[in-house]
Amino acid sequence: GQQVMQIPQYQHVQEGEDFTTYCNSSTTLSNIQWYKQRPGGHPVFLIQLVKSGEVKKQKRLTFQFGEAKKNSSLHITATQTTDVGTYFCAGWEYGNKLVFGAGTILRVKS
Amino acid sequence: DGGITQSPKYLFRKEGQNVTLSCEQNLNHDAMYWYRQDPGQGLRLIYYSQIVNDFQKGDIAEGYSVSREKKESFPLTVTSAQKNPTAFYLCASSSLTGEQFFGPGTRLTVL
């Protein structure tokens, strides 16, 4: 079955530094989604990428979808303490199941 | 307000007991999902349902059962056959665009 790998597992940054998490799928994805889960909370949808090579921005967050539609990245510029949490990528199998990566835990030191 | 509710927030179970976790949505979504979250392992799919009276096993269905008698409701039963049920359980529904909306979750602890 489809596997979605996410790296790094954990990252601790100084406030103001940049952060990037990477997502790689074993198969071609129809689209990819990104979610954020605050400590003690539930995942919240951030964005969905559909097109090959697509780049989308949300304020300090930049999302990319690879040309082959098998990888994606989330980059945060100048992290803030409010960015703390776990970031998950998730890819739809060509069917009805969303497969989640294991997530990257981001800690921000002020 | 539209959304997904899960109850209870915390649940304690003795070994050998079945427990049922509630999930209700008023988003008018056809598709609903149950995930299990363990530390460092992301979200693993237990069961999902695309339509009323129909559901499919996910990746870790053993020891769990579900029903989908109403569009709004998708309860999950954790049976005594589940060897390691202590975890955080998340229910979700999805829109036609595929975006998933999650409930607040239930933390199940087996004593």
PDB file of C-alpha atoms in Angstrom:
ATOM      1  CA  GLY A   1       0.000   0.000   0.000  1.00  0.00           C
ATOM      2  CA  GLN A   2       0.909   3.617  -0.198  1.00  0.00           C
ATOM      3  CA  GLN A   3       3.404   4.954   2.337  1.00  0.00           C
ATOM      4  CA  VAL A   4       4.030   8.577   3.207  1.00  0.00           C
ATOM      5  CA  MET A   5       7.335   9.373   4.873  1.00  0.00           C
ATOM      6  CA  GLN A   6       7.933  12.652   6.643  1.00  0.00           C
ATOM      7  CA  ILE A   7      11.193  14.175   7.864  1.00  0.00           C
ATOM      8  CA  PRO A   8      12.477  15.342  10.210  1.00  0.00           C
ATOM      9  CA  GLN A   9      10.608  13.693  13.053  1.00  0.00           C
ATOM     10  CA  TYR A  10      11.426  16.540  15.395  1.00  0.00           C
ATOM     11  CA  GLN A  11      12.903  20.024  15.112  1.00  0.00           C
ATOM     12  CA  HIS A  12      13.687  22.590  17.759  1.00  0.00           C
ATOM     13  CA  VAL A  13      14.401  26.105  16.461  1.00  0.00           C
ATOM     14  CA  GLN A  14      15.115  29.510  17.888  1.00  0.00           C
ATOM     15  CA  GLU A  15      12.313  31.990  17.373  1.00  0.00           C
ATOM     16  CA  GLY A  16      12.945  33.840  14.120  1.00  0.00           C
ATOM     17  CA  GLU A  17      14.698  30.926  12.417  1.00  0.00           C
ATOM     18  CA  ASP A  18      13.189  29.180   9.410  1.00  0.00           C
ATOM     19  CA  PHE A  19      11.734  25.669   9.464  1.00  0.00           C
ATOM     20  CA  THR A  20      11.099  23.103   6.739  1.00  0.00           C
ATOM     21  CA  THR A  21       9.441  19.693   6.800  1.00  0.00           C
ATOM     22  CA  TYR A  22       9.520  17.261   3.885  1.00  0.00           C
ATOM     23  CA  CYS A  23       7.070  14.635   2.757  1.00  0.00           C
ATOM     24  CA  ASN A  24       7.740  11.755   0.350  1.00  0.00           C
ATOM     25  CA  SER A  25       5.298   9.213  -1.011  1.00  0.00           C
ATOM     26  CA  SER A  26       6.056   5.750  -2.357  1.00  0.00           C
ATOM     27  CA  THR A  27       3.442   6.295  -5.090  1.00  0.00           C
ATOM     28  CA  THR A  28       2.145   9.184  -7.158  1.00  0.00           C
ATOM     29  CA  LEU A  29      -0.434  11.215  -5.282  1.00  0.00           C
ATOM     30  CA  SER A  30      -3.629  12.698  -6.684  1.00  0.00           C
ATOM     31  CA  ASN A  31      -3.156  15.568  -4.244  1.00  0.00           C
ATOM     32  CA  ILE A  32      -1.527  16.325  -0.910  1.00  0.00           C
ATOM     33  CA  GLN A  33      -2.845  18.016   2.194  1.00  0.00           C
ATOM     34  CA  TRP A  34      -1.125  19.598   5.173  1.00  0.00           C
ATOM     35  CA  TYR A  35      -2.475  19.719   8.719  1.00  0.00           C
ATOM     36  CA  LYS A  36      -1.320  21.316  11.954  1.00  0.00           C
ATOM     37  CA  GLN A  37      -1.974  19.845  15.391  1.00  0.00           C
ATOM     38  CA  ARG A  38      -1.312  22.023  18.407  1.00  0.00           C
ATOM     39  CA  PRO A  39      -0.197  20.247  21.605  1.00  0.00           C
ATOM     40  CA  GLY A  40      -3.238  18.605  23.188  1.00  0.00           C
ATOM     41  CA  GLY A  41      -5.421  19.472  20.199  1.00  0.00           C
ATOM     42  CA  HIS A  42      -6.691  17.894  17.028  1.00  0.00           C
ATOM     43  CA  PRO A  43      -5.397  18.229  13.444  1.00  0.00           C
ATOM     44  CA  VAL A  44      -6.571  21.291  11.574  1.00  0.00           C
ATOM     45  CA  PHE A  45      -6.493  21.519   7.790  1.00  0.00           C
ATOM     46  CA  LEU A  46      -4.008  24.029   6.379  1.00  0.00           C
ATOM     47  CA  ILE A  47      -3.973  23.554   2.624  1.00  0.00           C
ATOM     48  CA  GLN A  48      -4.389  21.184  -0.301  1.00  0.00           C
ATOM     49  CA  LEU A  49      -2.092  21.023  -3.342  1.00  0.00           C
ATOM     50  CA  VAL A  50      -3.302  19.384  -6.518  1.00  0.00           C
ATOM     51  CA  LYS A  51      -1.160  20.393  -9.480  1.00  0.00           C
ATOM     52  CA  SER A  52       2.314  19.186 -10.317  1.00  0.00           C
ATOM     53  CA  GLY A  53       4.880  21.794  -9.254  1.00  0.00           C
ATOM     54  CA  GLU A  54       2.271  23.838  -7.402  1.00  0.00           C
ATOM     55  CA  VAL A  55       3.424  26.438  -4.872  1.00  0.00           C
ATOM     56  CA  LYS A  56       1.052  28.114  -2.434  1.00  0.00           C
ATOM     57  CA  LYS A  57       1.686  30.667   0.281  1.00  0.00           C
ATOM     58  CA  GLN A  58      -0.171  31.492   3.471  1.00  0.00           C
ATOM     59  CA  LYS A  59       1.533  34.432   5.153  1.00  0.00           C
ATOM     60  CA  ARG A  60       4.841  32.969   6.440  1.00  0.00           C
ATOM     61  CA  LEU A  61       4.036  29.426   5.254  1.00  0.00           C
ATOM     62  CA  THR A  62       5.042  28.179   1.799  1.00  0.00           C
ATOM     63  CA  PHE A  63       3.823  24.839   0.480  1.00  0.00           C
ATOM     64  CA  GLN A  64       5.252  23.038  -2.546  1.00  0.00           C
ATOM     65  CA  PHE A  65       4.128  19.976  -4.496  1.00  0.00           C
ATOM     66  CA  GLY A  66       6.796  18.195  -6.499  1.00  0.00           C
ATOM     67  CA  GLU A  67       6.809  17.884 -10.270  1.00  0.00           C
ATOM     68  CA  ALA A  68       6.336  14.119 -10.054  1.00  0.00           C
ATOM     69  CA  LYS A  69       3.571  14.523  -7.432  1.00  0.00           C
ATOM     70  CA  LYS A  70       5.435  12.232  -5.048  1.00  0.00           C
ATOM     71  CA  ASN A  71       6.892  14.783  -2.656  1.00  0.00           C
ATOM     72  CA  SER A  72       5.959  17.985  -0.908  1.00  0.00           C
ATOM     73  CA  SER A  73       7.381  20.482   1.548  1.00  0.00           C
ATOM     74  CA  LEU A  74       6.207  23.041   4.062  1.00  0.00           C
ATOM     75  CA  HIS A  75       8.500  25.957   4.835  1.00  0.00           C
ATOM     76  CA  ILE A  76       7.896  28.456   7.634  1.00  0.00           C
ATOM     77  CA  THR A  77       9.800  31.723   7.481  1.00  0.00           C
ATOM     78  CA  ALA A  78      10.823  33.422  10.723  1.00  0.00           C
ATOM     79  CA  THR A  79       9.122  31.043  13.141  1.00  0.00           C
ATOM     80  CA  GLN A  80       7.054  32.347  16.028  1.00  0.00           C
ATOM     81  CA  THR A  81       5.995  30.647  19.246  1.00  0.00           C
ATOM     82  CA  THR A  82       2.501  30.299  17.788  1.00  0.00           C
ATOM     83  CA  ASP A  83       3.929  27.931  15.154  1.00  0.00           C
ATOM     84  CA  VAL A  84       4.549  25.251  17.790  1.00  0.00           C
ATOM     85  CA  GLY A  85       2.846  21.932  17.054  1.00  0.00           C
ATOM     86  CA  THR A  86       2.994  18.870  14.841  1.00  0.00           C
ATOM     87  CA  TYR A  87       2.736  19.277  11.089  1.00  0.00           C
ATOM     88  CA  PHE A  88       1.340  16.388   9.086  1.00  0.00           C
ATOM     89  CA  CYS A  89       1.249  15.800   5.384  1.00  0.00           C
ATOM     90  CA  ALA A  90      -1.384  13.474   3.985  1.00  0.00           C
ATOM     91  CA  GLY A  91      -1.892  12.058   0.532  1.00  0.00           C
ATOM     92  CA  TRP A  92      -4.981  10.636  -1.065  1.00  0.00           C
ATOM     93  CA  GLU A  93      -4.646   7.214  -2.542  1.00  0.00           C
ATOM     94  CA  TYR A  94      -6.489   7.003  -5.815  1.00  0.00           C
ATOM     95  CA  GLY A  95      -9.566   5.854  -3.927  1.00  0.00           C
ATOM     96  CA  ASN A  96     -11.076   6.825  -0.659  1.00  0.00           C
ATOM     97  CA  LYS A  97      -8.277   6.781   1.888  1.00  0.00           C
ATOM     98  CA  LEU A  98      -6.097   9.588   3.134  1.00  0.00           C
ATOM     99  CA  VAL A  99      -2.654   8.349   4.208  1.00  0.00           C
ATOM    100  CA  PHE A 100      -0.890  10.468   6.821  1.00  0.00           C
ATOM    101  CA  GLY A 101       2.796  10.924   7.384  1.00  0.00           C
ATOM    102  CA  ALA A 102       4.097  10.465  10.933  1.00  0.00           C
ATOM    103  CA  GLY A 103       4.383  14.222  11.388  1.00  0.00           C
ATOM    104  CA  THR A 104       7.138  16.673  12.282  1.00  0.00           C
ATOM    105  CA  ILE A 105       7.087  18.092  15.807  1.00  0.00           C
ATOM    106  CA  LEU A 106       8.149  21.745  15.854  1.00  0.00           C
ATOM    107  CA  ARG A 107       9.298  23.406  19.054  1.00  0.00           C
ATOM    108  CA  VAL A 108      10.190  27.104  19.071  1.00  0.00           C
ATOM    109  CA  LYS A 109      12.463  28.583  21.702  1.00  0.00           C
ATOM    110  CA  SER A 110      11.896  32.250  22.483  1.00  0.00           C
TER     111      SER A 110
ATOM    112  CA  ASP B   1     -22.172  26.180  14.570  1.00  0.00           C
ATOM    113  CA  GLY B   2     -21.237  23.337  12.250  1.00  0.00           C
ATOM    114  CA  GLY B   3     -18.692  20.836  13.394  1.00  0.00           C
ATOM    115  CA  ILE B   4     -17.820  17.442  14.782  1.00  0.00           C
ATOM    116  CA  THR B   5     -18.334  16.420  18.365  1.00  0.00           C
ATOM    117  CA  GLN B   6     -16.795  13.463  20.143  1.00  0.00           C
ATOM    118  CA  SER B   7     -17.626  12.124  23.542  1.00  0.00           C
ATOM    119  CA  PRO B   8     -16.393  11.465  26.079  1.00  0.00           C
ATOM    120  CA  LYS B   9     -13.167  13.478  26.118  1.00  0.00           C
ATOM    121  CA  TYR B  10     -11.521  11.005  28.495  1.00  0.00           C
ATOM    122  CA  LEU B  11     -12.481   7.370  28.920  1.00  0.00           C
ATOM    123  CA  PHE B  12     -11.151   4.732  31.251  1.00  0.00           C
ATOM    124  CA  ARG B  13     -11.766   1.066  30.622  1.00  0.00           C
ATOM    125  CA  LYS B  14     -10.997  -2.083  32.487  1.00  0.00           C
ATOM    126  CA  GLU B  15      -9.387  -4.907  30.581  1.00  0.00           C
ATOM    127  CA  GLY B  16     -11.984  -7.176  28.984  1.00  0.00           C
ATOM    128  CA  GLN B  17     -14.615  -4.466  28.576  1.00  0.00           C
ATOM    129  CA  ASN B  18     -16.043  -3.124  25.341  1.00  0.00           C
ATOM    130  CA  VAL B  19     -16.436   0.645  25.083  1.00  0.00           C
ATOM    131  CA  THR B  20     -18.153   2.832  22.493  1.00  0.00           C
ATOM    132  CA  LEU B  21     -16.845   6.216  21.404  1.00  0.00           C
ATOM    133  CA  SER B  22     -19.345   8.684  20.020  1.00  0.00           C
ATOM    134  CA  CYS B  23     -18.860  10.836  16.922  1.00  0.00           C
ATOM    135  CA  GLU B  24     -21.508  13.220  15.581  1.00  0.00           C
ATOM    136  CA  GLN B  25     -21.281  15.764  12.748  1.00  0.00           C
ATOM    137  CA  ASN B  26     -23.677  18.415  11.473  1.00  0.00           C
ATOM    138  CA  LEU B  27     -21.645  19.343   8.404  1.00  0.00           C
ATOM    139  CA  ASN B  28     -23.810  17.226   6.104  1.00  0.00           C
ATOM    140  CA  HIS B  29     -20.734  15.273   5.005  1.00  0.00           C
ATOM    141  CA  ASP B  30     -21.195  11.810   3.524  1.00  0.00           C
ATOM    142  CA  ALA B  31     -17.736  10.510   4.437  1.00  0.00           C
ATOM    143  CA  MET B  32     -16.595   9.855   7.984  1.00  0.00           C
ATOM    144  CA  TYR B  33     -13.412   8.357   9.408  1.00  0.00           C
ATOM    145  CA  TRP B  34     -11.915   6.991  12.604  1.00  0.00           C
ATOM    146  CA  TYR B  35      -8.196   7.351  13.320  1.00  0.00           C
ATOM    147  CA  ARG B  36      -5.986   6.215  16.118  1.00  0.00           C
ATOM    148  CA  GLN B  37      -3.039   8.365  17.187  1.00  0.00           C
ATOM    149  CA  ASP B  38      -0.108   7.043  19.196  1.00  0.00           C
ATOM    150  CA  PRO B  39       2.938   9.147  20.068  1.00  0.00           C
ATOM    151  CA  GLY B  40       5.341   9.450  17.154  1.00  0.00           C
ATOM    152  CA  GLN B  41       3.172   7.417  14.777  1.00  0.00           C
ATOM    153  CA  GLY B  42       0.892   9.951  13.180  1.00  0.00           C
ATOM    154  CA  LEU B  43      -2.676   8.978  12.358  1.00  0.00           C
ATOM    155  CA  ARG B  44      -3.656   5.444  11.470  1.00  0.00           C
ATOM    156  CA  LEU B  45      -6.984   4.708   9.822  1.00  0.00           C
ATOM    157  CA  ILE B  46      -9.281   2.311  11.662  1.00  0.00           C
ATOM    158  CA  TYR B  47     -12.530   2.423   9.677  1.00  0.00           C
ATOM    159  CA  TYR B  48     -14.170   4.734   7.192  1.00  0.00           C
ATOM    160  CA  SER B  49     -17.616   5.182   5.722  1.00  0.00           C
ATOM    161  CA  GLN B  50     -18.482   6.843   2.442  1.00  0.00           C
ATOM    162  CA  ILE B  51     -22.238   6.578   2.843  1.00  0.00           C
ATOM    163  CA  VAL B  52     -24.916   5.540   5.302  1.00  0.00           C
ATOM    164  CA  ASN B  53     -25.133   1.788   5.968  1.00  0.00           C
ATOM    165  CA  ASP B  54     -21.746   1.153   4.394  1.00  0.00           C
ATOM    166  CA  PHE B  55     -18.238   1.151   5.838  1.00  0.00           C
ATOM    167  CA  GLN B  56     -14.791  -0.264   5.080  1.00  0.00           C
ATOM    168  CA  LYS B  57     -11.871  -1.453   7.154  1.00  0.00           C
ATOM    169  CA  GLY B  58      -8.847   0.757   7.357  1.00  0.00           C
ATOM    170  CA  ASP B  59      -5.292  -0.279   8.112  1.00  0.00           C
ATOM    171  CA  ILE B  60      -5.800  -1.306  11.759  1.00  0.00           C
ATOM    172  CA  ALA B  61      -9.424  -2.508  12.023  1.00  0.00           C
ATOM    173  CA  GLU B  62      -8.764  -5.591  14.141  1.00  0.00           C
ATOM    174  CA  GLY B  63     -10.406  -5.304  17.558  1.00  0.00           C
ATOM    175  CA  TYR B  64     -12.697  -2.458  16.486  1.00  0.00           C
ATOM    176  CA  SER B  65     -16.216  -2.251  15.073  1.00  0.00           C
ATOM    177  CA  VAL B  66     -18.371   0.578  13.697  1.00  0.00           C
ATOM    178  CA  SER B  67     -21.869   1.308  12.488  1.00  0.00           C
ATOM    179  CA  ARG B  68     -23.288   3.982  10.220  1.00  0.00           C
ATOM    180  CA  GLU B  69     -27.047   3.992  10.639  1.00  0.00           C
ATOM    181  CA  LYS B  70     -27.378   7.763  10.265  1.00  0.00           C
ATOM    182  CA  LYS B  71     -25.464  10.258   8.173  1.00  0.00           C
ATOM    183  CA  GLU B  72     -24.639  12.319  11.245  1.00  0.00           C
ATOM    184  CA  SER B  73     -23.308   9.542  13.441  1.00  0.00           C
ATOM    185  CA  PHE B  74     -20.378   7.119  13.225  1.00  0.00           C
ATOM    186  CA  PRO B  75     -19.755   5.415  16.598  1.00  0.00           C
ATOM    187  CA  LEU B  76     -16.654   3.291  17.199  1.00  0.00           C
ATOM    188  CA  THR B  77     -16.622   0.310  19.544  1.00  0.00           C
ATOM    189  CA  VAL B  78     -13.310  -0.779  20.978  1.00  0.00           C
ATOM    190  CA  THR B  79     -13.725  -4.444  21.825  1.00  0.00           C
ATOM    191  CA  SER B  80     -11.876  -6.606  24.302  1.00  0.00           C
ATOM    192  CA  ALA B  81     -10.105  -8.172  21.310  1.00  0.00           C
ATOM    193  CA  GLN B  82      -8.067  -5.015  20.815  1.00  0.00           C
ATOM    194  CA  LYS B  83      -4.731  -5.867  22.445  1.00  0.00           C
ATOM    195  CA  ASN B  84      -3.446  -2.366  23.114  1.00  0.00           C
ATOM    196  CA  PRO B  85      -6.357   0.068  23.070  1.00  0.00           C
ATOM    197  CA  THR B  86      -4.817   2.919  25.068  1.00  0.00           C
ATOM    198  CA  ALA B  87      -4.553   5.780  22.545  1.00  0.00           C
ATOM    199  CA  PHE B  88      -6.018   9.042  21.316  1.00  0.00           C
ATOM    200  CA  TYR B  89      -8.980   8.436  18.991  1.00  0.00           C
ATOM    201  CA  LEU B  90      -9.946  10.998  16.378  1.00  0.00           C
ATOM    202  CA  CYS B  91     -13.082  11.107  14.285  1.00  0.00           C
ATOM    203  CA  ALA B  92     -13.216  13.100  11.049  1.00  0.00           C
ATOM    204  CA  SER B  93     -15.550  13.862   8.201  1.00  0.00           C
ATOM    205  CA  SER B  94     -14.606  15.108   4.787  1.00  0.00           C
ATOM    206  CA  SER B  95     -16.058  17.565   2.337  1.00  0.00           C
ATOM    207  CA  LEU B  96     -16.352  16.938  -1.392  1.00  0.00           C
ATOM    208  CA  THR B  97     -12.974  18.647  -1.872  1.00  0.00           C
ATOM    209  CA  GLY B  98     -11.357  16.082   0.432  1.00  0.00           C
ATOM    210  CA  GLU B  99     -10.528  18.423   3.298  1.00  0.00           C
ATOM    211  CA  GLN B 100     -10.933  16.565   6.585  1.00  0.00           C
ATOM    212  CA  PHE B 101     -12.539  18.114   9.632  1.00  0.00           C
ATOM    213  CA  PHE B 102     -11.546  16.533  12.923  1.00  0.00           C
ATOM    214  CA  GLY B 103     -13.361  16.278  16.201  1.00  0.00           C
ATOM    215  CA  PRO B 104     -11.620  17.106  19.504  1.00  0.00           C
ATOM    216  CA  GLY B 105     -10.775  13.440  20.137  1.00  0.00           C
ATOM    217  CA  THR B 106     -11.253  10.891  22.922  1.00  0.00           C
ATOM    218  CA  ARG B 107      -8.354   9.730  25.097  1.00  0.00           C
ATOM    219  CA  LEU B 108      -8.909   6.106  26.028  1.00  0.00           C
ATOM    220  CA  THR B 109      -6.945   4.536  28.845  1.00  0.00           C
ATOM    221  CA  VAL B 110      -7.122   0.876  29.775  1.00  0.00           C
ATOM    222  CA  LEU B 111      -6.611   0.280  33.473  1.00  0.00           C
TER     223      LEU B 111
END
